[in-house]
Each structure stands twice: as structure tokens, then as C-alpha cells.
mmCIF file of C-alpha atoms in Angstrom:
data_model
loop_
_atom_site.group_PDB
_atom_site.id
_atom_site.type_symbol
_atom_site.label_atom_id
_atom_site.label_comp_id
_atom_site.label_asym_id
_atom_site.label_seq_id
_atom_site.Cartn_x
_atom_site.Cartn_y
_atom_site.Cartn_z
ATOM 1 C CA MET A 1 -0.222 -0.493 -0.405
ATOM 2 C CA ILE A 2 1.615 3.148 -1.186
ATOM 3 C CA ASP A 3 2.099 5.467 1.625
ATOM 4 C CA ASN A 4 -0.305 9.109 1.079
ATOM 5 C CA ARG A 5 0.864 11.050 3.737
ATOM 6 C CA GLY A 6 3.444 12.960 2.136
ATOM 7 C CA SER A 7 1.826 13.922 -0.933
ATOM 8 C CA ARG A 8 -1.264 15.074 1.287
ATOM 9 C CA ARG A 9 1.109 17.305 3.735
ATOM 10 C CA ILE A 10 1.711 19.288 -0.233
ATOM 11 C CA LEU A 11 -1.395 19.613 -0.680
ATOM 12 C CA SER A 12 -2.603 21.320 2.267
ATOM 13 C CA PHE A 13 -0.216 23.864 2.569
ATOM 14 C CA SER A 14 -0.776 24.182 -1.034
ATOM 15 C CA PHE A 15 -4.440 24.922 -0.265
ATOM 16 C CA CYS A 16 -3.124 27.457 2.622
ATOM 17 C CA PHE A 17 -0.894 29.108 0.401
ATOM 18 C CA ILE A 18 -3.586 30.192 -1.486
ATOM 19 C CA ILE A 19 -5.334 30.633 0.994
ATOM 20 C CA SER A 20 -3.799 33.400 2.874
ATOM 21 C CA CYS A 21 -3.111 35.062 -0.698
ATOM 22 C CA ILE A 22 -6.393 35.938 -1.847
ATOM 23 C CA VAL A 23 -6.714 36.865 2.411
ATOM 24 C CA ILE A 24 -3.883 39.545 1.246
ATOM 25 C CA ILE A 25 -5.321 40.611 -2.145
ATOM 26 C CA VAL A 26 -8.754 41.560 -1.142
ATOM 27 C CA ILE A 27 -7.505 43.336 2.149
ATOM 28 C CA VAL A 28 -5.234 45.022 -0.337
ATOM 29 C CA LYS A 29 -8.079 46.583 -2.826
ATOM 30 C CA ARG A 30 -10.764 47.157 0.318
ATOM 31 C CA SER A 31 -7.593 49.202 1.762
ATOM 32 C CA ASP A 32 -7.122 50.934 -2.457
ATOM 33 C CA LYS A 33 -10.876 51.170 -2.303
ATOM 34 C CA ILE A 34 -10.256 53.068 1.010
ATOM 35 C CA ASP A 35 -7.462 54.921 -0.442
ATOM 36 C CA THR A 36 -9.650 56.075 -3.058
ATOM 37 C CA THR A 37 -12.355 56.930 -1.275
ATOM 38 C CA ILE A 38 -10.445 59.791 1.145
ATOM 39 C CA TYR A 39 -8.695 60.855 -2.002
ATOM 40 C CA ASN A 40 -11.730 61.897 -4.042
ATOM 41 C CA THR A 41 -13.557 63.431 -0.571
ATOM 42 C CA ASP A 42 -13.974 67.331 -1.225
ATOM 43 C CA SER A 43 -11.665 68.908 1.000
ATOM 44 C CA SER A 44 -13.126 71.965 2.128
ATOM 45 C CA LEU A 45 -15.925 70.035 3.944
ATOM 46 C CA LEU A 46 -13.041 69.220 5.332
ATOM 47 C CA SER A 47 -11.665 71.894 6.100
ATOM 48 C CA THR A 48 -11.606 74.640 9.241
ATOM 49 C CA SER A 49 -12.377 77.587 6.934
ATOM 50 C CA CYS A 50 -12.999 78.157 3.925
ATOM 51 C CA LYS A 51 -11.596 78.026 0.574
ATOM 52 C CA HIS A 52 -9.987 81.504 -0.575
ATOM 53 C CA VAL A 53 -9.963 81.525 -4.743
ATOM 54 C CA SER A 54 -9.214 82.962 -8.149
ATOM 55 C CA ILE A 55 -11.546 84.177 -10.633
ATOM 56 C CA ASP A 56 -10.172 81.510 -13.086
ATOM 57 C CA GLU A 57 -10.860 78.951 -9.965
ATOM 58 C CA LEU A 58 -14.155 80.451 -8.687
ATOM 59 C CA ASP A 59 -15.287 80.291 -12.790
ATOM 60 C CA ARG A 60 -13.695 77.021 -13.505
ATOM 61 C CA TRP A 61 -16.566 75.591 -10.425
ATOM 62 C CA PHE A 62 -18.877 77.644 -11.008
ATOM 63 C CA HIS A 63 -19.295 76.338 -14.763
ATOM 64 C CA SER A 64 -19.053 72.166 -13.382
ATOM 65 C CA LYS A 65 -22.076 72.494 -12.723
ATOM 66 C CA LYS A 66 -25.918 73.283 -13.772
ATOM 67 C CA TRP A 67 -27.284 76.127 -11.309
ATOM 68 C CA ASN A 68 -31.064 75.469 -9.995
ATOM 69 C CA GLU A 69 -29.639 75.982 -5.741
ATOM 70 C CA ILE A 70 -27.782 78.898 -4.072
ATOM 71 C CA PRO A 71 -24.215 78.080 -5.334
ATOM 72 C CA LYS A 72 -21.872 78.619 -1.437
ATOM 73 C CA ILE A 73 -20.124 81.414 -2.798
ATOM 74 C CA ILE A 74 -19.127 84.868 -0.790
ATOM 75 C CA HIS A 75 -18.477 87.402 -2.375
ATOM 76 C CA GLN A 76 -17.088 90.792 -0.660
ATOM 77 C CA THR A 77 -14.996 93.784 -2.467
ATOM 78 C CA TRP A 78 -13.130 96.195 -1.687
ATOM 79 C CA LYS A 79 -10.552 98.642 -3.411
ATOM 80 C CA ASN A 80 -7.445 95.554 -2.902
ATOM 81 C CA LYS A 81 -6.855 92.543 -1.116
ATOM 82 C CA THR A 82 -5.687 94.347 1.821
ATOM 83 C CA LEU A 83 -8.000 94.492 4.423
ATOM 84 C CA ARG A 84 -8.459 97.607 7.153
ATOM 85 C CA GLN A 85 -7.771 94.773 11.056
ATOM 86 C CA ARG A 86 -12.093 95.225 11.919
ATOM 87 C CA GLN A 87 -12.944 94.333 8.294
ATOM 88 C CA ALA A 88 -10.184 91.195 8.152
ATOM 89 C CA ARG A 89 -11.340 89.751 11.675
ATOM 90 C CA TRP A 90 -15.139 90.546 11.119
ATOM 91 C CA SER A 91 -14.368 88.894 7.172
ATOM 92 C CA GLN A 92 -12.587 85.622 8.488
ATOM 93 C CA THR A 93 -16.291 84.636 11.039
ATOM 94 C CA TRP A 94 -18.359 83.922 7.579
ATOM 95 C CA CYS A 95 -15.153 81.630 6.654
ATOM 96 C CA ASP A 96 -14.680 80.236 10.158
ATOM 97 C CA GLN A 97 -18.309 79.222 9.639
ATOM 98 C CA TYR A 98 -19.455 77.648 6.215
ATOM 99 C CA THR A 99 -16.603 76.075 6.011
ATOM 100 C CA ASN A 100 -17.800 73.927 2.870
ATOM 101 C CA TRP A 101 -18.165 77.698 1.097
ATOM 102 C CA TYR A 102 -15.922 78.736 -1.157
ATOM 103 C CA TYR A 103 -14.521 82.649 -1.446
ATOM 104 C CA HIS A 104 -13.557 85.834 -3.237
ATOM 105 C CA LEU A 105 -12.907 88.933 -2.345
ATOM 106 C CA TRP A 106 -12.521 91.511 -5.425
ATOM 107 C CA THR A 107 -10.650 94.621 -5.426
ATOM 108 C CA ASP A 108 -11.589 97.386 -7.428
ATOM 109 C CA ASP A 109 -9.774 96.162 -10.792
ATOM 110 C CA GLU A 110 -11.007 92.865 -11.164
ATOM 111 C CA ASN A 111 -14.473 94.286 -10.762
ATOM 112 C CA ASP A 112 -13.636 96.557 -13.938
ATOM 113 C CA LEU A 113 -12.600 93.609 -15.920
ATOM 114 C CA PHE A 114 -15.844 91.928 -14.732
ATOM 115 C CA VAL A 115 -17.761 94.144 -15.877
ATOM 116 C CA ARG A 116 -15.834 95.173 -18.588
ATOM 117 C CA THR A 117 -15.829 91.776 -19.758
ATOM 118 C CA LYS A 118 -19.266 89.500 -18.514
ATOM 119 C CA PHE A 119 -21.702 92.925 -19.157
ATOM 120 C CA PRO A 120 -20.542 95.038 -21.524
ATOM 121 C CA TRP A 121 -24.128 96.578 -21.842
ATOM 122 C CA PHE A 122 -23.499 97.319 -17.867
ATOM 123 C CA TYR A 123 -19.739 99.021 -18.915
ATOM 124 C CA PRO A 124 -20.214 101.843 -19.824
ATOM 125 C CA THR A 125 -23.251 103.529 -17.130
ATOM 126 C CA TYR A 126 -21.227 101.278 -14.643
ATOM 127 C CA ASN A 127 -17.912 103.459 -16.232
ATOM 128 C CA LYS A 128 -18.954 106.702 -15.607
ATOM 129 C CA LEU A 129 -20.506 106.262 -11.832
ATOM 130 C CA SER A 130 -19.382 108.628 -9.171
ATOM 131 C CA PRO A 131 -17.909 108.316 -6.352
ATOM 132 C CA ALA A 132 -16.697 104.850 -6.476
ATOM 133 C CA ILE A 133 -19.416 103.493 -3.371
ATOM 134 C CA LEU A 134 -21.450 103.409 -6.992
ATOM 135 C CA ARG A 135 -19.591 101.520 -8.602
ATOM 136 C CA VAL A 136 -19.134 99.179 -5.762
ATOM 137 C CA ASP A 137 -22.939 99.167 -5.097
ATOM 138 C CA SER A 138 -23.644 98.604 -8.742
ATOM 139 C CA VAL A 139 -21.279 95.612 -9.125
ATOM 140 C CA ARG A 140 -22.580 93.287 -6.219
ATOM 141 C CA TYR A 141 -26.010 93.720 -8.175
ATOM 142 C CA LEU A 142 -23.299 91.797 -11.175
ATOM 143 C CA TYR A 143 -22.663 89.024 -8.872
ATOM 144 C CA MET A 144 -26.322 87.670 -8.153
ATOM 145 C CA LEU A 145 -26.461 88.151 -12.208
ATOM 146 C CA TYR A 146 -23.402 85.847 -12.813
ATOM 147 C CA TYR A 147 -22.448 83.883 -10.524
ATOM 148 C CA GLY A 148 -25.526 84.224 -7.846
ATOM 149 C CA GLY A 149 -24.004 83.269 -3.975
ATOM 150 C CA LEU A 150 -24.176 85.820 -1.410
ATOM 151 C CA TYR A 151 -23.380 88.542 -0.728
ATOM 152 C CA ILE A 152 -22.038 90.421 2.629
ATOM 153 C CA ASP A 153 -20.635 93.993 3.294
ATOM 154 C CA LEU A 154 -17.496 93.289 5.884
ATOM 155 C CA ASP A 155 -18.479 95.257 8.194
ATOM 156 C CA TYR A 156 -20.802 91.556 8.973
ATOM 157 C CA GLU A 157 -19.351 90.083 11.533
ATOM 158 C CA SER A 158 -20.769 85.902 11.947
ATOM 159 C CA VAL A 159 -22.740 85.270 14.722
ATOM 160 C CA ARG A 160 -23.654 81.679 13.327
ATOM 161 C CA ARG A 161 -24.661 80.406 9.706
ATOM 162 C CA ILE A 162 -27.350 80.402 8.172
ATOM 163 C CA ASP A 163 -27.654 78.958 5.370
ATOM 164 C CA ALA A 164 -29.802 76.100 6.340
ATOM 165 C CA LEU A 165 -32.395 79.000 5.384
ATOM 166 C CA PHE A 166 -31.280 78.534 1.781
ATOM 167 C CA THR A 167 -33.284 75.812 0.913
ATOM 168 C CA ASN A 168 -35.010 75.978 -2.065
ATOM 169 C CA LYS A 169 -34.408 79.254 -2.741
ATOM 170 C CA SER A 170 -34.324 81.823 -5.527
ATOM 171 C CA VAL A 171 -32.896 85.033 -3.164
ATOM 172 C CA VAL A 172 -33.025 85.501 -0.041
ATOM 173 C CA LEU A 173 -32.483 89.246 1.448
ATOM 174 C CA SER A 174 -32.334 90.961 4.876
ATOM 175 C CA LEU A 175 -34.217 93.513 6.136
ATOM 176 C CA ILE A 176 -33.635 96.505 8.751
ATOM 177 C CA ASN A 177 -36.991 96.909 9.928
ATOM 178 C CA TYR A 178 -40.274 97.078 7.650
ATOM 179 C CA SER A 179 -40.965 101.132 7.705
ATOM 180 C CA PHE A 180 -41.347 100.739 4.087
ATOM 181 C CA ASN A 181 -41.845 104.235 3.164
ATOM 182 C CA SER A 182 -38.139 105.573 3.302
ATOM 183 C CA MET A 183 -36.988 102.952 1.274
ATOM 184 C CA ASN A 184 -34.177 101.936 2.952
ATOM 185 C CA SER A 185 -35.360 99.376 4.338
ATOM 186 C CA VAL A 186 -33.513 96.540 2.348
ATOM 187 C CA PRO A 187 -30.727 97.211 2.603
ATOM 188 C CA ASN A 188 -28.020 96.456 -0.599
ATOM 189 C CA SER A 189 -25.784 94.807 2.178
ATOM 190 C CA TRP A 190 -26.477 90.952 2.441
ATOM 191 C CA MET A 191 -28.377 88.956 -0.409
ATOM 192 C CA ALA A 192 -28.069 86.027 -2.033
ATOM 193 C CA SER A 193 -29.446 84.220 -5.263
ATOM 194 C CA ARG A 194 -29.421 81.583 -7.720
ATOM 195 C CA PRO A 195 -27.912 82.548 -10.334
ATOM 196 C CA ASN A 196 -30.137 84.709 -13.069
ATOM 197 C CA HIS A 197 -32.437 85.142 -11.929
ATOM 198 C CA PRO A 198 -34.856 88.490 -13.237
ATOM 199 C CA LEU A 199 -35.057 90.184 -10.209
ATOM 200 C CA TRP A 200 -31.341 92.161 -10.677
ATOM 201 C CA THR A 201 -32.393 92.743 -14.334
ATOM 202 C CA TYR A 202 -34.567 95.285 -13.224
ATOM 203 C CA ILE A 203 -31.962 97.262 -10.878
ATOM 204 C CA LEU A 204 -29.913 96.722 -13.628
ATOM 205 C CA HIS A 205 -32.365 99.163 -15.730
ATOM 206 C CA ARG A 206 -32.913 100.953 -13.658
ATOM 207 C CA ILE A 207 -28.588 102.508 -12.191
ATOM 208 C CA ILE A 208 -28.913 102.712 -15.934
ATOM 209 C CA LEU A 209 -31.698 104.750 -17.532
ATOM 210 C CA LEU A 210 -31.965 107.224 -13.897
ATOM 211 C CA TRP A 211 -27.967 107.937 -14.454
ATOM 212 C CA SER A 212 -28.901 108.104 -17.928
ATOM 213 C CA ARG A 213 -30.973 110.908 -16.872
ATOM 214 C CA ALA A 214 -29.877 112.316 -14.036
ATOM 215 C CA SER A 215 -28.347 116.310 -14.939
ATOM 216 C CA ASP A 216 -24.287 117.160 -14.366
ATOM 217 C CA LYS A 217 -25.546 119.261 -11.300
ATOM 218 C CA GLU A 218 -27.722 115.335 -9.659
ATOM 219 C CA ARG A 219 -23.858 114.226 -11.031
ATOM 220 C CA ASN A 220 -21.661 115.748 -9.384
ATOM 221 C CA GLU A 221 -23.960 117.032 -5.601
ATOM 222 C CA PHE A 222 -22.553 116.111 -2.913
ATOM 223 C CA TRP A 223 -22.466 112.597 -2.491
ATOM 224 C CA ASN A 224 -24.196 111.685 0.837
ATOM 225 C CA GLY A 225 -27.836 110.003 0.143
ATOM 226 C CA LYS A 226 -26.525 110.702 -4.049
ATOM 227 C CA ALA A 227 -25.436 106.798 -3.231
ATOM 228 C CA GLU A 228 -27.859 105.183 -1.978
ATOM 229 C CA PHE A 229 -31.148 107.006 -4.232
ATOM 230 C CA PHE A 230 -29.369 106.077 -7.795
ATOM 231 C CA THR A 231 -27.739 102.523 -6.648
ATOM 232 C CA GLY A 232 -27.555 102.333 -3.804
ATOM 233 C CA PRO A 233 -30.523 100.176 -0.702
ATOM 234 C CA GLN A 234 -33.309 102.672 -2.581
ATOM 235 C CA SER A 235 -32.901 101.199 -5.639
ATOM 236 C CA LEU A 236 -32.469 97.508 -4.641
ATOM 237 C CA PHE A 237 -35.678 98.977 -3.381
ATOM 238 C CA GLU A 238 -37.685 100.691 -6.439
ATOM 239 C CA GLY A 239 -36.323 97.312 -8.915
ATOM 240 C CA LEU A 240 -37.186 95.148 -5.977
ATOM 241 C CA MET A 241 -40.982 96.855 -6.312
ATOM 242 C CA PHE A 242 -41.389 96.980 -10.326
ATOM 243 C CA TYR A 243 -40.992 93.084 -10.619
ATOM 244 C CA LEU A 244 -42.817 92.467 -7.684
ATOM 245 C CA HIS A 245 -45.632 93.864 -9.306
ATOM 246 C CA THR A 246 -45.117 93.004 -12.664
ATOM 247 C CA ILE A 247 -44.842 88.497 -11.383
ATOM 248 C CA GLN A 248 -47.712 89.875 -9.302
ATOM 249 C CA HIS A 249 -49.279 92.215 -11.795
ATOM 250 C CA THR A 250 -50.519 94.725 -8.421
ATOM 251 C CA ASP A 251 -49.799 97.824 -7.217
ATOM 252 C CA GLU A 252 -49.379 96.694 -3.484
ATOM 253 C CA THR A 253 -47.046 97.638 -1.776
ATOM 254 C CA LEU A 254 -44.448 96.093 0.069
ATOM 255 C CA ASP A 255 -47.012 95.975 3.400
ATOM 256 C CA GLN A 256 -49.865 94.160 1.574
ATOM 257 C CA LEU A 257 -48.018 92.286 -0.360
ATOM 258 C CA PHE A 258 -46.769 90.869 3.264
ATOM 259 C CA GLY A 259 -49.924 91.022 4.182
ATOM 260 C CA ASN A 260 -50.789 90.701 8.074
ATOM 261 C CA LYS A 261 -49.002 92.979 9.960
ATOM 262 C CA GLN A 262 -48.999 90.842 12.923
ATOM 263 C CA ASN A 263 -46.501 88.395 10.748
ATOM 264 C CA GLN A 264 -44.035 91.462 10.508
ATOM 265 C CA ASN A 265 -41.347 90.418 13.806
ATOM 266 C CA ALA A 266 -38.303 90.588 14.712
ATOM 267 C CA ASP A 267 -37.507 87.505 14.076
ATOM 268 C CA SER A 268 -39.884 86.917 10.490
ATOM 269 C CA ILE A 269 -39.620 84.502 7.214
ATOM 270 C CA LEU A 270 -41.745 86.162 5.151
ATOM 271 C CA GLU A 271 -42.079 85.125 0.953
ATOM 272 C CA VAL A 272 -43.449 87.052 -1.859
ATOM 273 C CA ALA A 273 -43.283 85.786 -5.061
ATOM 274 C CA ASN A 274 -40.022 83.240 -3.982
ATOM 275 C CA ILE A 275 -38.782 86.666 -3.430
ATOM 276 C CA THR A 276 -37.500 85.789 0.480
ATOM 277 C CA PHE A 277 -37.250 87.795 2.591
ATOM 278 C CA LEU A 278 -35.341 87.826 6.751
ATOM 279 C CA GLY A 279 -36.948 89.925 9.797
ATOM 280 C CA PRO A 280 -33.908 92.406 10.949
ATOM 281 C CA LYS A 281 -33.342 90.234 14.268
ATOM 282 C CA LEU A 282 -32.632 87.713 11.987
ATOM 283 C CA ASN A 283 -29.518 88.529 10.203
ATOM 284 C CA ASN A 284 -28.626 92.778 10.219
ATOM 285 C CA ALA A 285 -29.732 92.911 13.710
ATOM 286 C CA TYR A 286 -28.881 96.293 14.990
ATOM 287 C CA ASP A 287 -31.171 98.836 13.519
ATOM 288 C CA TRP A 288 -29.449 102.660 11.775
ATOM 289 C CA MET A 289 -32.679 104.129 11.439
ATOM 290 C CA ASN A 290 -33.935 104.402 14.356
ATOM 291 C CA GLY A 291 -31.103 104.020 16.231
ATOM 292 C CA ILE A 292 -31.543 101.127 19.182
ATOM 293 C CA GLY A 293 -28.000 101.141 20.442
ATOM 294 C CA ALA A 294 -26.478 103.499 18.513
ATOM 295 C CA ASP A 295 -23.576 104.644 20.744
ATOM 296 C CA VAL A 296 -22.531 101.232 21.506
ATOM 297 C CA CYS A 297 -23.354 100.026 17.182
ATOM 298 C CA SER A 298 -22.248 101.928 14.940
ATOM 299 C CA ALA A 299 -18.882 100.883 14.096
ATOM 300 C CA GLU A 300 -17.857 105.791 12.970
ATOM 301 C CA LYS A 301 -18.397 106.126 16.418
ATOM 302 C CA ALA A 302 -16.221 106.486 19.642
ATOM 303 C CA THR A 303 -18.254 104.557 21.766
ATOM 304 C CA PHE A 304 -18.731 102.408 19.337
ATOM 305 C CA ASP A 305 -18.229 97.984 21.540
ATOM 306 C CA GLU A 306 -19.257 95.142 19.557
ATOM 307 C CA LYS A 307 -19.926 93.130 22.834
ATOM 308 C CA LYS A 308 -22.083 95.018 24.230
ATOM 309 C CA CYS A 309 -23.911 96.656 20.537
ATOM 310 C CA GLN A 310 -24.896 91.961 21.454
ATOM 311 C CA ASP A 311 -25.262 92.804 23.651
ATOM 312 C CA VAL A 312 -28.137 95.159 23.471
ATOM 313 C CA VAL A 313 -29.266 93.480 19.816
ATOM 314 C CA LYS A 314 -28.759 89.504 20.621
ATOM 315 C CA PRO A 315 -28.174 89.166 16.814
ATOM 316 C CA ILE A 316 -29.301 85.935 15.360
ATOM 317 C CA TYR A 317 -27.562 84.789 12.896
ATOM 318 C CA ALA A 318 -25.605 88.300 12.367
ATOM 319 C CA ILE A 319 -25.582 92.067 13.074
ATOM 320 C CA THR A 320 -24.430 94.278 10.981
ATOM 321 C CA TYR A 321 -21.994 97.622 12.930
ATOM 322 C CA TRP A 322 -23.154 99.863 9.080
ATOM 323 C CA SER A 323 -19.018 101.177 9.576
ATOM 324 C CA HIS A 324 -19.451 103.312 6.214
ATOM 325 C CA SER A 325 -16.275 102.023 4.578
ATOM 326 C CA TYR A 326 -16.320 104.875 1.687
ATOM 327 C CA GLY A 327 -17.471 107.441 2.439
ATOM 328 C CA HIS A 328 -18.695 109.547 5.462
ATOM 329 C CA GLY A 329 -15.000 110.562 5.332
ATOM 330 C CA HIS A 330 -13.250 107.037 5.750
ATOM 331 C CA GLU A 331 -12.615 105.970 2.475
ATOM 332 C CA ASN A 332 -8.599 107.817 3.416
ATOM 333 C CA ASP A 333 -8.214 107.888 6.919
ATOM 334 C CA LEU A 334 -5.806 104.457 7.357
ATOM 335 C CA ASN A 335 -6.650 104.134 10.803
ATOM 336 C CA TYR A 336 -10.472 104.048 10.722
ATOM 337 C CA LEU A 337 -11.675 100.143 11.804
ATOM 338 C CA GLY A 338 -7.910 99.263 12.035
ATOM 339 C CA ASP A 339 -6.789 97.916 15.692
ATOM 340 C CA GLU A 340 -9.301 98.768 18.433
ATOM 341 C CA LYS A 341 -6.411 99.727 20.968
ATOM 342 C CA LYS A 342 -4.791 101.899 18.550
ATOM 343 C CA THR A 343 -9.047 103.602 17.344
ATOM 344 C CA ARG A 344 -9.983 103.968 20.664
#
């Protein structure tokens, strides 16, 4: 009888070797899959800050998608890339909280190129607007029309994220108060939008029309109040009302369109013709028109104190200190909004 014990041992060893190889291959493949998964994860989601992008990077990202929502891009603008110290700190609060958003700080030169190349029909008016604040006012409507996203003035501080309110929204505006007779109650200092929303074309064509009709005296007179009328919150308000009246086929006031006065609370969220309006406390908190907390909340005052201001007005999502960096004699004051210890 032939002894098969040696053959069985060889067979057993071969079987174990094959099984071991299979296990090793499976482990390696799983490891590769895990590595690939980690590699493909959007790095911005793992970041502790927003992602600062160049215009080229912004364009590549923006044009790689079809948008039916508010894009996750924050726009801010300043004369150059060097912000004043308080501006930089307030701006950083948005980046610290909106960690999966993109961010671009537009300079005056970038704005000029943007308008000239993307909106040649508006550029002749844009190029003539003076003082500079009129161009800064108008270009933000063009950010909203072209890219959408979120525009924020540099004197806004984020308290906590608000973008959960953007779901299924087309345009989101933020009220100062419900005193609509002044036409300053819907500021252009904080706006969110989907790209290509028609509201912005109403506002831009109003600017073209009014500037073309203005006399040299009206264009060159003292600027205070001119900015609000030609390109600022009054321009936004009138363009908004033209749009709402057209869409709603009505001539009702914004008060009437909002409906029951009892709905108009400090923390209300109101909808008219697919435009969302955030109540004053949600996103502005400090109301410069009614002066509540002005001594500590106005960045223009020597008594300005951010902590005391927030204790007074108790902002929910964000607060603006209405610094008026352009105009009021501040644009050439290099110490304005500088280090707190030096400016107090």
C-alpha cells in the first residue's frame, strides 16, 4: 500500500498558501478602495475654513455645474486685497463658519474687468458712475446675476450659519425694519441668490435709466444720499417693487404683499413671489434708522463696542455695524476700522 501522507501534507500546504494569497489580495484591494475614497473626498468639507479662490478657479468650479440652488460662494469687495483690521476679523467669521463654501474678495480692478467682459451692455454706465461707492453698489447686483451666491458687506459679523434657510430659495434679502416708506429698509449690504434671477436685471436697468437722465449737477453734487438713491438700497427697493408688481400683477405696497401685520416680527421669514425676506433681528440686528443701540453699535462712533452692542440687540445669525467705509470721509482714513486699541 502506497503511503500518501507526504502528498497530503503538500496538498494541505498548497491549499493554505492559496487561501492566504486570496486574503492578502482582498485586503490590498479594500485598502486601495478606502484610499481612493479618502482621496476623492472634497477637501473643502474637511477644512476648518472656507476656500479662498481666484477668479479663474471660481469660474472653473461655477461653470462645471448646472445651478438650481444658491451656489456656495461668498462675495466681498474692497479697493485692494488689504483689508483693515476689523474688516479682516469680521470677514473671517464667515470663513470660519462656512467651511464648505468658496470665497472671493473682489478688488476694484477685478470688478472693472468683470463688468467690462461679462456685462458690456452695463459697462458704459458703470464706468461713469461716481463716486466709487456707486460702482461698488452696482457690481454686487452683477455678482448675484452672474454667479449667484452670497454677497456680504465687510462690516458684517457672522454669529452662526444661516445657509440652512437657503434650501429651495431663489433670492434671500434681509430687512433692517418694516418702515418701507423710507425705501432704505431692504439693504443691499447682504443678499443671496441663484444665478440669472430676473430681479437683478430690473435693478440694473433702473440704474442705467436714472443715470442717463441725471443732470451734470445731480451727478456731481455732494455724494451723501446720492449713493442710496442711484445704486444703493433705494435702487434695490424700487427695482424689487417693479419686479414684484410685474410678477404679481398688482400695485400693492410691500406691507400689503406681506399680508397680516402680525406676521411682521423681528424674527419673521416672509415670502413674496418666491423672494424670501428675513426679519431684522435674524441678520442685521442693529437698526441705524431707529437708532437703538447706536452709541455702541455704530462703527463710526468713538463709543463703538461690539460686545456691548450684541448684548443690546442680541443678533440671531449675523450683525452689521454700518461702518460706511466708502464715504463719510472714511475711505482715505487709514486708521479707520484699524486696531481697536489704537482707534479707541
